[in-house]
XYZ file of C-alpha atoms in Angstrom:
674
model
C -37.444 10.462 -26.823
C -37.076 12.532 -29.980
C -35.447 10.901 -33.045
C -33.267 13.274 -35.042
C -33.674 13.246 -38.825
C -31.138 14.960 -41.054
C -32.921 18.306 -41.017
C -33.382 18.134 -37.267
C -29.732 17.191 -36.877
C -28.650 20.314 -38.735
C -30.793 22.469 -36.482
C -29.389 21.117 -33.207
C -25.876 20.343 -34.356
C -24.698 22.708 -31.616
C -26.454 20.538 -29.050
C -24.790 17.307 -29.950
C -22.077 16.305 -32.391
C -21.059 12.707 -32.687
C -17.614 12.399 -34.156
C -17.292 9.165 -36.136
C -14.718 6.522 -35.398
C -11.181 7.764 -35.727
C -9.561 6.919 -39.043
C -6.497 5.534 -37.322
C -6.836 3.359 -34.224
C -4.164 5.343 -32.426
C -3.861 6.096 -28.732
C -1.985 9.290 -27.790
C -0.922 7.672 -24.538
C 0.865 4.562 -23.284
C -0.683 1.747 -21.256
C 1.098 0.438 -18.175
C 0.722 -2.271 -15.568
C 2.641 -3.795 -12.655
C 5.414 -6.071 -13.856
C 7.775 -8.503 -12.194
C 9.343 -7.006 -9.084
C 6.463 -4.504 -8.740
C 7.998 -2.401 -11.494
C 5.710 -0.356 -13.721
C 6.036 -1.675 -17.275
C 4.550 -0.639 -20.589
C 2.183 -3.068 -22.324
C -0.046 -3.114 -25.394
C -2.960 -0.684 -25.552
C -6.037 -2.051 -23.805
C -8.382 0.840 -24.730
C -8.130 3.300 -27.619
C -10.068 6.515 -28.414
C -13.088 5.768 -30.586
C -15.465 8.754 -30.739
C -16.048 12.107 -29.140
C -19.309 13.775 -28.084
C -19.461 17.575 -28.111
C -22.326 19.515 -26.490
C -23.653 23.069 -26.612
C -22.781 23.643 -22.974
C -19.607 24.724 -21.281
C -20.505 23.149 -17.940
C -21.155 19.420 -17.539
C -20.671 17.915 -14.071
C -21.386 14.198 -14.279
C -22.277 11.333 -16.611
C -23.870 7.901 -16.147
C -24.481 4.987 -18.524
C -27.564 2.781 -18.301
C -29.244 0.486 -20.839
C -27.738 2.075 -23.936
C -28.317 5.659 -22.781
C -25.845 8.263 -21.591
C -27.205 10.532 -18.851
C -25.459 13.924 -18.632
C -25.881 16.473 -15.852
C -25.991 19.698 -17.878
C -25.207 22.203 -15.139
C -25.278 25.282 -17.364
C -28.747 24.567 -18.774
C -30.077 23.144 -15.454
C -31.226 19.795 -16.817
C -30.190 16.190 -17.391
C -29.673 15.262 -21.037
C -30.469 11.662 -22.003
C -28.593 10.599 -25.136
C -29.658 7.327 -26.752
C -26.629 6.102 -28.692
C -27.695 2.524 -29.410
C -31.414 2.345 -30.239
C -31.051 3.762 -33.761
C -28.307 4.564 -36.238
C -28.523 8.238 -35.291
C -28.397 9.499 -31.734
C -31.579 10.744 -30.088
C -31.797 13.112 -27.166
C -34.321 14.059 -24.493
C -34.227 16.026 -21.241
C -35.193 15.481 -17.623
C -35.721 18.034 -14.855
C -36.220 21.181 -16.944
C -37.861 23.781 -14.722
C -37.059 21.829 -11.557
C -33.281 21.590 -11.459
C -31.059 24.567 -10.707
C -27.491 23.242 -10.721
C -27.367 19.456 -11.211
C -24.013 18.081 -10.032
C -24.338 14.285 -9.839
C -26.560 11.857 -11.748
C -27.314 8.179 -11.174
C -29.776 5.681 -12.681
C -30.909 2.572 -10.801
C -31.755 -0.829 -12.286
C -35.412 0.188 -12.720
C -34.546 3.281 -14.728
C -35.237 5.852 -11.991
C -32.978 8.891 -12.297
C -31.407 10.458 -9.190
C -29.955 13.968 -9.421
C -27.880 15.807 -6.802
C -28.595 19.550 -7.092
C -26.130 21.679 -5.117
C -27.882 25.027 -5.579
C -31.356 23.743 -4.729
C -29.759 21.724 -1.889
C -31.970 18.811 -2.834
C -31.681 15.320 -4.266
C -34.385 14.616 -6.856
C -35.720 11.258 -8.006
C -37.347 11.141 -11.445
C -39.284 8.293 -13.042
C -38.026 6.809 -16.341
C -40.527 9.131 -18.062
C -39.057 12.198 -16.367
C -41.751 12.748 -13.721
C -40.576 13.959 -10.311
C -41.431 11.297 -7.718
C -39.286 12.222 -4.683
C -37.433 15.212 -3.269
C -34.844 14.776 -0.512
C -33.938 17.893 1.452
C -31.769 18.626 4.466
C -32.594 16.185 7.289
C -33.900 17.591 10.549
C -32.411 14.668 12.471
C -29.927 15.612 15.225
C -27.709 12.770 13.962
C -27.126 14.704 10.755
C -26.221 17.841 12.683
C -28.069 21.112 12.985
C -25.117 23.160 11.760
C -24.249 20.891 8.814
C -25.283 22.212 5.424
C -26.875 19.914 2.866
C -25.071 20.514 -0.438
C -25.320 17.259 -2.444
C -22.586 16.673 -5.027
C -22.881 12.988 -5.968
C -25.650 10.425 -5.546
C -26.225 6.674 -5.926
C -28.991 4.207 -5.007
C -29.020 0.490 -4.218
C -31.542 -2.208 -5.116
C -33.558 -1.590 -1.927
C -34.083 2.035 -2.872
C -31.692 3.467 -0.296
C -30.060 6.674 -1.499
C -26.388 7.490 -0.785
C -25.344 11.139 -1.050
C -21.919 12.770 -1.081
C -22.390 16.144 0.630
C -19.979 19.054 0.461
C -18.064 19.545 3.724
C -19.556 16.479 5.456
C -16.716 14.320 6.794
C -18.904 11.683 8.464
C -19.215 9.747 5.205
C -22.213 9.285 2.927
C -25.615 10.532 4.015
C -28.040 7.593 3.668
C -31.789 7.977 3.049
C -34.420 5.262 2.668
C -36.681 4.923 -0.368
C -39.133 7.422 1.153
C -36.432 10.063 1.637
C -36.064 9.694 5.413
C -32.538 10.141 6.736
C -31.123 6.926 8.232
C -27.495 7.499 9.160
C -24.025 8.198 7.860
C -22.165 5.408 6.088
C -18.614 4.655 4.971
C -16.630 7.444 6.613
C -12.909 7.752 5.958
C -10.433 7.489 8.818
C -8.658 10.688 9.905
C -5.058 10.953 8.781
C -2.664 11.641 11.654
C 0.855 12.771 10.749
C 4.011 12.907 12.850
C 3.812 16.682 12.687
C 0.344 16.661 14.276
C 1.529 14.378 17.073
C 4.550 16.567 17.813
C 2.395 19.699 17.799
C 0.092 18.236 20.425
C 3.025 17.155 22.544
C 4.833 20.505 22.482
C 2.122 23.155 22.058
C 0.353 24.845 24.954
C -3.402 24.553 25.474
C -3.957 27.938 23.826
C -1.934 26.900 20.784
C -3.741 23.575 20.581
C -7.062 25.389 20.540
C -5.967 27.290 17.439
C -5.117 24.096 15.572
C -7.652 22.645 13.194
C -9.352 19.525 14.464
C -8.227 16.284 12.847
C -11.032 15.446 10.445
C -11.170 12.683 7.831
C -11.531 13.708 4.181
C -14.991 13.601 2.661
C -15.677 11.021 -0.115
C -15.397 12.454 -3.616
C -17.734 10.111 -5.498
C -19.937 7.060 -4.962
C -21.401 4.208 -6.995
C -23.229 0.900 -6.448
C -22.096 -2.266 -8.237
C -24.024 -5.269 -9.565
C -23.844 -7.036 -6.171
C -25.402 -4.017 -4.412
C -22.079 -3.138 -2.740
C -21.290 0.538 -2.112
C -18.063 1.958 -3.548
C -16.490 5.328 -2.789
C -13.411 7.126 -4.032
C -11.676 9.906 -2.106
C -9.374 12.509 -3.603
C -6.322 13.126 -1.444
C -5.936 9.548 -0.243
C -3.771 6.972 -2.026
C -3.460 3.334 -0.889
C -7.007 3.398 0.514
C -8.506 5.895 -1.932
C -10.946 3.259 -3.218
C -13.252 1.561 -0.748
C -15.842 -1.184 -1.088
C -18.161 -1.433 1.909
C -20.077 -4.404 3.222
C -23.489 -4.067 4.867
C -21.821 -3.194 8.182
C -20.040 -0.231 6.611
C -16.602 -1.880 6.810
C -14.188 -1.449 3.929
C -13.348 -4.862 2.410
C -11.269 -3.613 -0.509
C -7.513 -4.129 -0.001
C -4.936 -1.357 0.005
C -3.710 -0.589 -3.508
C -0.111 -1.151 -4.571
C -0.543 1.143 -7.586
C -2.777 4.126 -6.997
C -3.225 7.900 -7.197
C -4.206 10.651 -4.765
C -6.121 12.454 -7.527
C -9.103 10.129 -8.018
C -12.333 11.995 -8.785
C -14.763 9.282 -9.916
C -15.281 5.522 -10.012
C -17.412 2.965 -11.840
C -17.707 -0.825 -11.756
C -18.867 -3.051 -14.634
C -20.940 -6.239 -14.436
C -17.797 -8.402 -14.205
C -16.537 -6.558 -11.139
C -13.807 -4.667 -12.970
C -13.138 -1.357 -11.225
C -12.420 1.823 -13.227
C -11.064 4.828 -11.314
C -10.530 8.221 -12.977
C -7.897 10.688 -11.761
C -8.056 14.453 -12.267
C -4.905 14.282 -14.409
C -6.727 12.122 -16.970
C -5.197 8.790 -15.960
C -7.554 5.820 -15.828
C -6.747 3.007 -13.366
C -8.333 -0.406 -13.914
C -8.420 -2.959 -11.059
C -10.021 -6.320 -10.421
C -12.242 -7.177 -7.457
C -9.196 -8.212 -5.425
C -7.447 -4.859 -5.863
C -4.911 -6.121 -8.405
C -3.944 -3.362 -10.870
C -4.646 -4.375 -14.465
C -4.151 -1.265 -16.625
C -3.163 2.369 -16.252
C -3.602 4.617 -19.297
C -4.737 8.055 -20.425
C -3.200 11.399 -19.644
C -3.579 15.158 -19.499
C -3.651 17.565 -22.427
C -1.980 20.928 -21.777
C -1.496 22.658 -25.116
C -3.485 20.783 -27.758
C -6.855 19.098 -27.902
C -5.949 15.470 -28.650
C -8.660 12.838 -28.507
C -7.833 10.493 -25.660
C -6.156 13.142 -23.491
C -8.132 15.351 -21.132
C -7.760 18.875 -19.811
C -9.868 18.388 -16.692
C -11.183 14.842 -16.317
C -14.297 14.868 -14.148
C -16.385 11.693 -14.456
C -16.280 8.159 -15.826
C -18.924 5.665 -16.973
C -18.380 2.159 -18.331
C -20.467 -0.260 -20.368
C -20.570 -4.048 -20.324
C -19.353 -4.281 -23.922
C -16.023 -2.630 -23.215
C -16.590 1.095 -23.716
C -15.457 3.842 -21.370
C -16.992 7.331 -21.333
C -14.766 10.092 -19.943
C -16.111 13.564 -19.198
C -13.783 16.510 -19.755
C -15.288 19.244 -17.588
C -13.206 22.064 -19.073
C -14.591 21.842 -22.612
C -17.805 19.912 -21.828
C -16.995 16.927 -24.063
C -17.259 13.188 -23.567
C -14.634 10.905 -25.086
C -15.531 7.286 -25.779
C -12.740 4.706 -25.461
C -13.138 1.271 -27.015
C -11.522 -1.924 -25.765
C -8.909 -3.666 -27.922
C -8.579 -7.396 -28.540
C -5.700 -7.498 -26.032
C -7.813 -5.699 -23.436
C -10.691 -8.155 -23.982
C -8.329 -11.090 -23.575
C -6.926 -9.762 -20.292
C -10.294 -8.834 -18.769
C -11.701 -12.227 -19.725
C -8.765 -13.934 -18.052
C -9.140 -11.727 -14.962
C -12.834 -12.617 -14.748
C -12.021 -16.353 -14.801
C -9.304 -15.793 -12.200
C -11.603 -13.921 -9.812
C -14.139 -16.757 -10.066
C -11.468 -19.335 -9.228
C -11.640 -20.907 -12.692
C -7.870 -21.298 -12.974
C -7.738 -24.324 -15.283
C -10.357 -22.825 -17.607
C -8.314 -19.626 -17.909
C -4.936 -21.310 -18.550
C -5.134 -21.005 -22.334
C -5.982 -17.293 -22.065
C -3.110 -16.521 -19.705
C -0.642 -18.552 -21.757
C -1.655 -16.383 -24.684
C -1.202 -13.236 -22.596
C 2.217 -14.470 -21.485
C 3.273 -14.884 -25.112
C 1.981 -11.409 -25.927
C 3.558 -9.703 -22.915
C 5.722 -11.646 -20.471
C 5.999 -8.679 -18.055
C 2.363 -8.900 -16.923
C 2.820 -9.926 -13.255
C -0.791 -11.040 -12.837
C -0.038 -13.725 -15.434
C 2.362 -15.480 -13.075
C -0.071 -15.361 -10.180
C -2.751 -17.057 -12.274
C -0.344 -19.591 -13.820
C 0.919 -20.365 -10.334
C -2.625 -21.285 -9.321
C -3.007 -23.311 -12.530
C 0.133 -25.356 -11.841
C -0.907 -25.716 -8.200
C -4.233 -27.223 -9.303
C -2.291 -29.608 -11.531
C -0.106 -30.539 -8.524
C 3.010 -29.244 -10.294
C 4.171 -27.615 -7.073
C 7.719 -26.772 -8.184
C 6.454 -24.785 -11.186
C 3.758 -23.180 -9.062
C 6.446 -22.233 -6.507
C 8.483 -20.431 -9.180
C 5.444 -18.629 -10.604
C 4.320 -17.471 -7.152
C 7.838 -16.253 -6.425
C 7.808 -14.133 -9.597
C 4.349 -12.812 -8.724
C 5.361 -12.206 -5.070
C 2.257 -14.027 -3.950
C 3.100 -14.878 -0.335
C 0.123 -17.177 0.258
C 0.621 -19.124 -2.973
C 4.375 -19.302 -2.340
C 3.747 -20.685 1.146
C 1.155 -23.245 0.009
C 3.354 -24.537 -2.812
C 6.378 -24.737 -0.501
C 4.346 -26.773 2.014
C 3.812 -29.509 -0.569
C 7.417 -29.323 -1.797
C 8.646 -29.652 1.787
C 6.381 -32.666 2.384
C 7.692 -34.374 -0.733
C 11.263 -33.617 0.323
C 10.686 -34.941 3.851
C 9.172 -38.146 2.502
C 12.299 -38.716 0.416
C 14.853 -37.829 3.092
C 13.355 -39.239 6.311
C 14.181 -42.841 5.372
C 17.870 -42.241 4.493
C 18.348 -40.034 7.597
C 16.882 -42.738 9.822
C 19.194 -45.360 8.286
C 22.199 -43.013 8.721
C 21.384 -42.416 12.398
C 21.069 -46.171 12.983
C 24.460 -46.766 11.308
C 26.097 -44.035 13.438
C 24.595 -45.464 16.626
C 25.803 -48.996 15.797
C 29.287 -47.693 14.906
C 29.484 -45.761 18.193
C 28.355 -48.862 20.123
C 31.022 -51.023 18.452
C 33.680 -48.356 19.148
C 32.693 -48.218 22.843
C 32.902 -52.032 23.147
C 36.318 -52.113 21.479
C 37.623 -49.392 23.837
C 36.418 -51.320 26.879
C 38.045 -54.511 25.584
C 41.306 -52.609 25.146
C 41.481 -53.348 21.448
C 41.651 -49.627 20.538
C 42.798 -46.577 22.499
C 40.635 -43.569 23.289
C 41.800 -40.389 21.576
C 43.060 -37.599 23.800
C 41.551 -34.145 23.204
C 44.049 -31.600 22.014
C 44.578 -28.669 24.303
C 43.232 -25.447 22.944
C 45.910 -22.864 22.470
C 45.611 -19.645 24.433
C 43.426 -17.053 22.672
C 44.855 -13.752 21.575
C 43.725 -10.491 23.181
C 40.845 -9.779 20.761
C 39.480 -13.347 20.878
C 39.648 -13.407 24.662
C 37.621 -10.173 24.813
C 34.989 -11.585 22.480
C 34.800 -14.713 24.631
C 34.426 -12.479 27.685
C 31.324 -10.833 26.211
C 29.580 -14.181 26.783
C 29.507 -13.173 30.453
C 26.824 -10.599 29.541
C 24.557 -13.541 28.710
C 25.411 -15.636 31.794
C 25.765 -12.894 34.424
C 25.296 -9.288 33.222
C 25.923 -7.936 36.750
C 29.449 -9.380 36.904
C 30.058 -8.464 33.254
C 29.346 -4.768 33.845
C 31.484 -4.791 37.020
C 34.457 -6.286 35.137
C 33.943 -3.842 32.263
C 33.883 -0.806 34.598
C 36.571 -1.805 37.107
C 39.030 -3.803 35.004
C 38.330 -2.438 31.488
C 37.781 -5.973 30.156
C 36.338 -4.790 26.786
C 38.157 -2.299 24.557
C 36.843 0.242 22.081
C 37.921 -2.016 19.207
C 35.842 -4.917 20.513
C 32.786 -2.698 20.972
C 33.085 -1.245 17.470
C 33.542 -4.774 16.105
C 30.259 -5.845 17.704
C 28.486 -2.879 16.090
C 29.978 -3.833 12.704
C 28.884 -7.432 13.277
C 25.330 -6.166 13.822
C 25.333 -4.517 10.390
C 26.851 -7.569 8.711
C 24.225 -9.830 10.271
C 21.412 -7.562 9.067
C 22.795 -7.936 5.551
C 23.118 -11.720 5.932
C 19.551 -12.038 7.257
C 18.202 -10.419 4.096
C 20.241 -12.816 1.959
C 19.567 -16.122 3.735
C 16.059 -15.494 5.099
C 12.897 -16.777 3.437
C 11.032 -14.196 1.311
C 7.928 -14.991 3.356
C 9.530 -13.420 6.425
C 12.114 -10.915 5.163
C 10.249 -9.819 2.016
C 10.621 -10.610 -1.663
C 12.704 -7.443 -2.139
C 15.067 -8.183 0.755
C 17.988 -9.198 -1.469
C 17.881 -5.831 -3.242
C 19.863 -4.272 -0.440
C 20.325 -0.537 -0.091
C 23.563 -0.768 1.895
C 23.631 2.876 2.930
C 19.954 2.885 3.876
C 20.428 -0.317 5.862
C 23.460 1.224 7.583
C 21.361 4.207 8.688
C 18.447 1.979 9.791
C 20.808 -0.251 11.784
C 22.598 2.416 13.778
C 20.396 5.503 14.069
C 18.454 4.324 17.126
C 21.565 2.820 18.747
C 23.655 5.968 18.429
C 20.709 8.181 19.346
C 20.122 6.094 22.485
C 23.790 6.097 23.497
C 24.123 9.872 23.056
C 20.806 10.653 24.783
C 21.495 8.314 27.687
C 24.943 9.813 28.206
C 23.576 13.385 28.251
C 20.682 12.486 30.563
C 22.949 10.508 32.888
C 25.399 13.393 33.143
C 22.580 15.570 34.414
C 21.137 12.915 36.731
C 24.529 12.033 38.252
C 24.990 8.686 36.558
C 28.376 7.040 37.102
C 28.763 5.530 33.628
C 31.269 6.849 31.110
C 30.422 7.222 27.448
C 32.585 4.196 26.650
C 30.671 1.999 29.105
C 27.291 3.087 27.689
C 28.540 2.586 24.120
C 29.889 -0.932 24.726
C 27.207 -1.991 27.206
C 24.402 -1.103 24.786
C 25.648 -3.352 21.987
C 26.603 -6.089 24.478
C 22.978 -6.091 25.662
C 21.921 -7.183 22.185
C 24.122 -10.275 22.148
C 20.977 -12.478 21.996
C 20.171 -10.831 18.665
C 23.777 -11.186 17.452
C 23.844 -14.860 18.424
C 20.440 -16.109 17.338
C 19.007 -13.822 14.608
C 20.924 -15.413 11.719
C 20.168 -19.034 12.769
C 16.510 -18.042 13.128
C 16.609 -16.493 9.645
C 18.000 -19.771 8.279
C 15.194 -21.701 9.974
C 12.614 -19.566 8.128
C 13.585 -21.400 4.928
C 11.898 -24.484 6.412
C 8.734 -22.648 7.495
C 5.472 -21.737 5.790
C 3.047 -19.023 6.825
C 1.220 -21.585 8.969
C 4.343 -21.903 11.144
C 5.110 -18.184 11.204
C 4.532 -18.191 14.968
C 7.869 -20.012 15.331
C 9.724 -17.049 13.817
C 7.521 -14.434 15.482
C 7.794 -16.017 18.928
C 11.541 -16.524 18.499
C 12.098 -12.867 17.628
C 9.898 -11.755 20.517
C 12.037 -13.768 22.925
C 15.237 -12.329 21.422
C 14.029 -8.731 21.684
C 12.597 -9.172 25.181
C 15.835 -10.802 26.343
C 17.895 -7.983 24.814
C 15.829 -5.199 26.386
C 15.980 -6.855 29.809
C 19.763 -7.035 29.472
C 19.851 -3.394 28.385
C 17.862 -2.374 31.462
C 20.237 -4.316 33.744
C 23.351 -2.957 32.004
C 22.218 0.681 32.213
C 21.272 0.237 35.879
C 24.669 -1.284 36.716
C 26.682 1.142 34.580
C 25.208 4.162 36.349
C 24.692 2.417 39.713
C 20.962 3.238 39.670
C 18.128 1.674 41.601
C 15.137 0.206 39.756
C 13.105 3.422 40.001
C 16.048 5.583 38.975
C 16.661 3.343 35.957
C 13.024 3.625 34.830
C 13.219 7.407 35.185
C 16.499 7.405 33.257
C 14.947 5.426 30.393
C 11.948 7.760 30.143
C 14.211 10.820 30.095
C 16.417 9.126 27.488
C 13.426 8.528 25.200
C 12.361 12.159 25.648
C 15.893 13.322 24.797
C 15.885 11.101 21.696
C 12.680 12.796 20.506
C 14.115 16.282 21.134
C 17.371 15.489 19.317
C 15.399 14.081 16.374
C 13.301 17.254 16.153
C 16.446 19.375 16.371
C 18.123 17.416 13.572
C 15.024 17.780 11.380
C 14.964 21.546 11.983
C 18.687 21.823 11.169
C 18.196 19.777 7.995
C 15.330 22.033 6.876
C 17.346 25.186 7.591
C 20.397 23.843 5.744
C 18.201 22.949 2.789
C 16.669 26.422 2.761
C 20.091 28.066 3.004
C 21.422 25.912 0.208
C 18.408 26.780 -1.943
C 18.908 30.484 -1.164
C 22.590 30.528 -2.142
C 21.856 28.405 -5.209
C 19.262 30.921 -6.408
C 21.745 33.787 -5.838
C 24.421 31.934 -7.816
C 21.996 31.236 -10.663
C 20.951 34.910 -10.696
C 24.609 36.010 -10.874
C 25.319 33.555 -13.693
C 22.268 34.824 -15.566
C 23.387 38.468 -15.236
C 26.927 37.590 -16.332
C 25.601 35.838 -19.425
C 23.226 38.742 -20.119
C 26.154 41.188 -20.126
């Protein structure tokens, strides 16, 4: 390591320039987090730009921080620069791999100080000792598991405490290539799952064998970057994915990191500090900070398009973090590294998150109360305070906090205790009331038998009007669907108005369910009703089924009229109309432990409804069992075809509208020009 005196500094100023701390602690970006209701809200700055490192190279691919030293893969000069920023007042610099490396892409340093370099041109992974001596070279494996036709172009590299080496290879979709400490290929690890879209499914259903052969095979995306955390867990990040872009693998290669509620499909690099805080860098310069449970903490940073502002990045390429709250961001376009420093607010939040992840809720209460005073929109605050109040057995307060945080498990646990307390208070009075009612009924019965009082005569129910009588008749679909369909076909016992009323009732009940149901079962956002969207969701399958079944039945000589199919379909779902709202009300007495009551109840309702639908369609068209099955399969096929046709029409209409809009804009432009 060469210490730079003033004269030496002047001579190599082009190699390294350390810009001193900015005069004004100002961040040219905003910091955001998830707020109440899963809304993105602005909060105080957690990290601010502090210094900037400028190098004499225009091509830097990767950076890594270890023990006070910044390791930089200098691709242009074919070496790894080691910058010591903490040992002395002035930075010192040394180099590794000169004369060996050709095009270093990724760099990693293990806990023992060994430096791993992924060289894409040499198609090798090199391992250097802390002194810079080459100790291991990993080349393309000759194992058939790796694949004879697969190239070995390493882009990123990491190593665990056992000495196993994990390599991200260009074009390899099987995951990370894993080598042991001696460089022998072991297997692939941590592959992504292939993404299958509706378009791909439809193509394989409709296309011929020749057309299918021309389609690209469905392959999962290759990981973009890899790192190893303090617990020896392997982390990957994949550009192009979103909810599952970040993965943390256990020893079996299974991802144990939850899907992200706030994420990006542009992640290019990842790093994890000693507290388990996850830092993910996106290509657009945004930095996402998560805890070990996948909760988003901060989002900040941004992209610079026209001016070079410290803290914004033209082409963010790599990230490295330190345990004292610094973040190093590589800008690949201009070959600079920006250092961000944590603020007092950021320290407070990360400290509270660390306590929370360790289950130290009571110890972190003071911190989170302080955070709540500073910014009441921080949703993680309410999740932690809910756990704090739960530990204190203040279940009502915990219930409210969990509701704000939309923590289903905490909400359920707190409600369980609240329900127990409520039952303990109400069971006694209810028992006394039932005893009083029973005694009163017994006395009344004795008095009637003794002739001391007269028994009241039931009033005769007046004759129902036409509409009410038709609604009462629909009950026959529940008791005897065979007779109900016969009466509907032969004697026209149900009118169009009654059928339409039942469809409207279905929509109204779907609205009511979202209002009266427990958030645990209908969702915390259920009361924010999109009435038009709910209208479409309620009726699209019904109307599509009715239309498709009518068209198919016309071809297959079904006897049913459109009216009979229309009314019979909604009448088949009377079990849902009768029991869905009461079941939604019951959910307010249930916790997640009793969710089987709701699930089983809905399964019975849907099974009952579909059995009725099968019977109704068979009786409406006078089909046998086999003919009815065939009719249903053809109906489903027709529904798919109509859906595809509607999508095609929508795309064409959109294109036509865009075409005429562009012509109109062109005409307006020419008129203004004249």
